[in-house]
Amino acid sequence: MDGLTLITITFFVLFLMRVPVAFVLIGASAVGLMFAPTPIPISTLPTTIWQGLNHFVLMAIPFFVLMGDLALVSGVTQRLVNVAKAWIGHIAGGLAHVSVTVNMVMAGMSGSDLADAAATGKLLIPAMKRAGYPVAYAASIIAGAAMIGPLIPPSIAFILFSAATEASVGRLFLAGAVPGVLLGIFLMAQAYFVAKINNYPRESKVPTAQAWRDTAIGLPVMCIPVIVLGSILTGIATPTEAAVLGVLSVIFVGGVLYRELSAKEFSRQILSTARTVGSVFLIIGAAAIFGRVLTLYGAADGLATWMTSITNDPVVFLLGVSLLYLLLGAMLDTVPIILVFVPLMMPTVVALGISEVQFGVITVFSLLIGLVTPPYGLTMFLLCRMANISMMSFWKKLWPIFLTKVVTLILLILFPELTTWLPDLFMPLN
């Protein structure tokens, strides 16, 4: 039995034993080192970990996570809900549209699927239940809408993709904007027809004067994504600096304007962010070791040779990769998948002439679909727990949303311009 087979077996055995993913990667790497064709001195492993973490762009992650955590407790999400309800709550399936709209704006602050699902689920699942929506439908539409978070910039997933491939973060951010908005439109269209078919309730129409008052109150919140993305596009700030601006903006809006972000709550969110970022960076370091071991075994070149022997058609390749990512996303978090599997795929992506920003969007989009897919989709588990429903109840309401996502993904594969148009317009390659 060769070393690469042993690595694979170790990986899946530890995974099936529900060992934390960072230690799965470390354990599989240790087995690979024992049978490595070219021995690696143990003393080089700390250097390998440091190289995996030594990407300036990764410094943005703690600040984007903190921005999302602060938005949860500073009144930001509630103001967005109020604005959305004021203008679109009276449409058929009104609160479903509110869920999608709020997540599209929240996407410009957190960059995380789970953070957006937690923030909007906490407010809207009880509200939709009180309004007469089935609670499983409430959880499923929020699961679909939360997927927009890592697509519309800023995005933690795109930052990780950039660290794994050296792709431009700015171009990746722009590449995700159109797919994110497109998915939001499709989800709202789906919600409208589902509401009509099932006679779901709609909110009472808010008087125009009240709608404008709610909008004025919520306007500072809607300025935060503009500050973050605008500072990047205009060249005023790097993604990391833009993340810091975003944190300061949330602190000002939540703490000074709305007076709902206390010093005690701020300290609590700092600790929450530290725990989240610590686990993410542990996975990044472990993935760096695992990638080094796979490189020793020639896994990237072998995979590239095998995949190009199957097909030279970029569309067929992207469809196959999407299916693989969807299956992986249903079992693992996006962080290790991006850091381990994306570098292995890149030689084939380059050989087939696929745009790296299109591949980045396809990768993130596919993995996000996996997060709401049984058996182990993390967003699915979070919302099932929040709504106190079974996975089966959740999936019965999710399937039209799931199909909407799959159709959107296929469009992104068939029409690369949907992902490359904005990056080429604002940040063309030299």
Short mmCIF file of N, CA, C and O in Angstrom, two decimals, residues 164-214:
data_model
loop_
_atom_site.label_atom_id
_atom_site.label_comp_id
_atom_site.label_asym_id
_atom_site.label_seq_id
_atom_site.Cartn_x
_atom_site.Cartn_y
_atom_site.Cartn_z
N ALA A 164 -4.91 30.82 -1.07
CA ALA A 164 -4.55 29.51 -1.61
C ALA A 164 -4.01 29.58 -3.03
O ALA A 164 -3.28 28.68 -3.47
N THR A 165 -4.35 30.64 -3.77
CA THR A 165 -4.01 30.68 -5.19
C THR A 165 -3.24 31.93 -5.61
O THR A 165 -2.81 32.00 -6.77
N GLU A 166 -3.11 32.91 -4.73
CA GLU A 166 -2.49 34.20 -5.05
C GLU A 166 -3.34 35.01 -6.03
O GLU A 166 -2.84 35.95 -6.66
N ALA A 167 -4.61 34.67 -6.18
CA ALA A 167 -5.51 35.47 -7.02
C ALA A 167 -5.80 36.81 -6.36
O ALA A 167 -5.71 36.94 -5.14
N SER A 168 -6.17 37.80 -7.15
CA SER A 168 -6.46 39.13 -6.63
C SER A 168 -7.74 39.11 -5.80
O SER A 168 -8.80 38.68 -6.30
N VAL A 169 -7.67 39.57 -4.56
CA VAL A 169 -8.86 39.62 -3.71
C VAL A 169 -9.88 40.59 -4.29
O VAL A 169 -11.09 40.31 -4.30
N GLY A 170 -9.41 41.74 -4.77
CA GLY A 170 -10.33 42.73 -5.33
C GLY A 170 -11.12 42.18 -6.51
O GLY A 170 -12.34 42.37 -6.61
N ARG A 171 -10.44 41.46 -7.41
CA ARG A 171 -11.13 40.87 -8.56
C ARG A 171 -12.11 39.78 -8.11
O ARG A 171 -13.19 39.64 -8.68
N LEU A 172 -11.73 39.00 -7.11
CA LEU A 172 -12.64 37.97 -6.60
C LEU A 172 -13.88 38.60 -5.97
O LEU A 172 -15.00 38.11 -6.17
N PHE A 173 -13.67 39.67 -5.21
CA PHE A 173 -14.82 40.36 -4.61
C PHE A 173 -15.79 40.82 -5.70
O PHE A 173 -17.01 40.62 -5.59
N LEU A 174 -15.25 41.46 -6.74
CA LEU A 174 -16.10 41.94 -7.83
C LEU A 174 -16.77 40.78 -8.57
O LEU A 174 -17.92 40.89 -9.00
N ALA A 175 -16.05 39.68 -8.72
CA ALA A 175 -16.59 38.52 -9.44
C ALA A 175 -17.81 37.94 -8.75
O ALA A 175 -18.71 37.38 -9.40
N GLY A 176 -17.87 38.06 -7.43
CA GLY A 176 -19.00 37.48 -6.69
C GLY A 176 -20.22 38.37 -6.63
O GLY A 176 -21.30 37.90 -6.25
N ALA A 177 -20.09 39.64 -7.00
CA ALA A 177 -21.19 40.59 -6.84
C ALA A 177 -22.39 40.24 -7.72
O ALA A 177 -23.53 40.15 -7.23
N VAL A 178 -22.17 40.06 -9.01
CA VAL A 178 -23.28 39.75 -9.92
C VAL A 178 -23.93 38.42 -9.58
O VAL A 178 -25.17 38.33 -9.49
N PRO A 179 -23.17 37.33 -9.35
CA PRO A 179 -23.81 36.08 -8.93
C PRO A 179 -24.62 36.22 -7.64
O PRO A 179 -25.70 35.62 -7.51
N GLY A 180 -24.12 37.02 -6.69
CA GLY A 180 -24.85 37.20 -5.44
C GLY A 180 -26.18 37.90 -5.66
O GLY A 180 -27.22 37.48 -5.13
N VAL A 181 -26.17 38.98 -6.44
CA VAL A 181 -27.41 39.70 -6.75
C VAL A 181 -28.34 38.83 -7.56
O VAL A 181 -29.57 38.79 -7.33
N LEU A 182 -27.80 38.10 -8.54
CA LEU A 182 -28.61 37.21 -9.39
C LEU A 182 -29.30 36.15 -8.54
O LEU A 182 -30.50 35.89 -8.71
N LEU A 183 -28.55 35.55 -7.61
CA LEU A 183 -29.15 34.55 -6.73
C LEU A 183 -30.26 35.18 -5.88
O LEU A 183 -31.32 34.57 -5.69
N GLY A 184 -30.03 36.40 -5.39
CA GLY A 184 -31.06 37.08 -4.60
C GLY A 184 -32.34 37.29 -5.39
O GLY A 184 -33.45 37.05 -4.88
N ILE A 185 -32.21 37.72 -6.65
CA ILE A 185 -33.39 37.93 -7.50
C ILE A 185 -34.13 36.61 -7.73
O ILE A 185 -35.36 36.54 -7.63
N PHE A 186 -33.38 35.55 -8.04
CA PHE A 186 -34.01 34.24 -8.27
C PHE A 186 -34.71 33.73 -7.02
O PHE A 186 -35.79 33.14 -7.09
N LEU A 187 -34.08 33.93 -5.85
CA LEU A 187 -34.70 33.47 -4.60
C LEU A 187 -35.99 34.23 -4.31
O LEU A 187 -36.97 33.65 -3.83
N MET A 188 -36.00 35.52 -4.61
CA MET A 188 -37.22 36.30 -4.39
C MET A 188 -38.32 35.89 -5.37
O MET A 188 -39.50 35.83 -4.99
N ALA A 189 -37.95 35.60 -6.61
CA ALA A 189 -38.95 35.12 -7.58
C ALA A 189 -39.52 33.79 -7.13
O ALA A 189 -40.74 33.56 -7.18
N GLN A 190 -38.64 32.91 -6.66
CA GLN A 190 -39.09 31.61 -6.15
C GLN A 190 -40.01 31.78 -4.95
O GLN A 190 -41.07 31.12 -4.84
N ALA A 191 -39.63 32.69 -4.03
CA ALA A 191 -40.44 32.93 -2.84
C ALA A 191 -41.82 33.47 -3.20
O ALA A 191 -42.82 33.12 -2.56
N TYR A 192 -41.88 34.31 -4.22
CA TYR A 192 -43.16 34.88 -4.64
C TYR A 192 -44.11 33.78 -5.12
O TYR A 192 -45.28 33.72 -4.71
N PHE A 193 -43.61 32.90 -5.99
CA PHE A 193 -44.47 31.84 -6.54
C PHE A 193 -44.84 30.82 -5.47
O PHE A 193 -45.99 30.34 -5.43
N VAL A 194 -43.91 30.47 -4.58
CA VAL A 194 -44.22 29.54 -3.50
C VAL A 194 -45.28 30.13 -2.58
O VAL A 194 -46.21 29.45 -2.14
N ALA A 195 -45.18 31.44 -2.30
CA ALA A 195 -46.16 32.11 -1.44
C ALA A 195 -47.54 32.13 -2.10
O ALA A 195 -48.57 31.93 -1.43
N LYS A 196 -47.58 32.37 -3.41
CA LYS A 196 -48.84 32.36 -4.13
C LYS A 196 -49.49 30.97 -4.10
O LYS A 196 -50.70 30.83 -3.87
N ILE A 197 -48.68 29.94 -4.36
CA ILE A 197 -49.20 28.58 -4.42
C ILE A 197 -49.73 28.14 -3.05
O ILE A 197 -50.79 27.51 -2.94
N ASN A 198 -48.98 28.48 -1.98
CA ASN A 198 -49.34 28.02 -0.64
C ASN A 198 -50.15 29.04 0.15
O ASN A 198 -50.46 28.81 1.32
N ASN A 199 -50.45 30.19 -0.49
CA ASN A 199 -51.23 31.24 0.17
C ASN A 199 -50.57 31.69 1.48
O ASN A 199 -51.23 31.85 2.51
N TYR A 200 -49.26 31.89 1.42
CA TYR A 200 -48.55 32.39 2.60
C TYR A 200 -48.93 33.85 2.85
O TYR A 200 -49.28 34.58 1.91
N PRO A 201 -48.87 34.30 4.09
CA PRO A 201 -49.33 35.66 4.42
C PRO A 201 -48.37 36.73 3.91
O PRO A 201 -47.22 36.47 3.58
N ARG A 202 -48.89 37.94 3.89
CA ARG A 202 -48.07 39.10 3.57
C ARG A 202 -48.28 40.15 4.66
O ARG A 202 -49.31 40.14 5.34
N GLU A 203 -47.31 41.03 4.83
CA GLU A 203 -47.41 42.07 5.85
C GLU A 203 -48.37 43.17 5.38
O GLU A 203 -48.62 43.34 4.19
N SER A 204 -48.91 43.89 6.34
CA SER A 204 -49.73 45.05 6.00
C SER A 204 -48.85 46.13 5.37
O SER A 204 -47.69 46.29 5.75
N LYS A 205 -49.42 46.85 4.42
CA LYS A 205 -48.63 47.90 3.75
C LYS A 205 -48.35 49.03 4.73
O LYS A 205 -49.26 49.55 5.38
N VAL A 206 -47.10 49.40 4.82
CA VAL A 206 -46.68 50.47 5.72
C VAL A 206 -46.94 51.81 5.05
O VAL A 206 -46.63 51.99 3.86
N PRO A 207 -47.51 52.77 5.78
CA PRO A 207 -47.69 54.12 5.19
C PRO A 207 -46.36 54.68 4.67
O PRO A 207 -45.30 54.45 5.25
N THR A 208 -46.44 55.41 3.58
CA THR A 208 -45.24 55.91 2.93
C THR A 208 -44.38 56.75 3.88
O THR A 208 -43.14 56.64 3.89
N ALA A 209 -45.03 57.58 4.69
CA ALA A 209 -44.27 58.43 5.61
C ALA A 209 -43.48 57.58 6.60
O ALA A 209 -42.31 57.86 6.90
N GLN A 210 -44.10 56.51 7.11
CA GLN A 210 -43.41 55.62 8.05
C GLN A 210 -42.28 54.88 7.36
O GLN A 210 -41.20 54.67 7.93
N ALA A 211 -42.51 54.47 6.11
CA ALA A 211 -41.47 53.77 5.35
C ALA A 211 -40.23 54.66 5.19
O ALA A 211 -39.09 54.19 5.33
N TRP A 212 -40.45 55.94 4.90
CA TRP A 212 -39.32 56.85 4.75
C TRP A 212 -38.62 57.10 6.09
O TRP A 212 -37.40 57.25 6.14
N ARG A 213 -39.39 57.13 7.19
CA ARG A 213 -38.77 57.28 8.51
C ARG A 213 -37.89 56.09 8.83
O ARG A 213 -36.76 56.23 9.32
N ASP A 214 -38.40 54.86 8.57
CA ASP A 214 -37.60 53.65 8.81
C ASP A 214 -36.35 53.64 7.94
O ASP A 214 -35.27 53.21 8.39
#
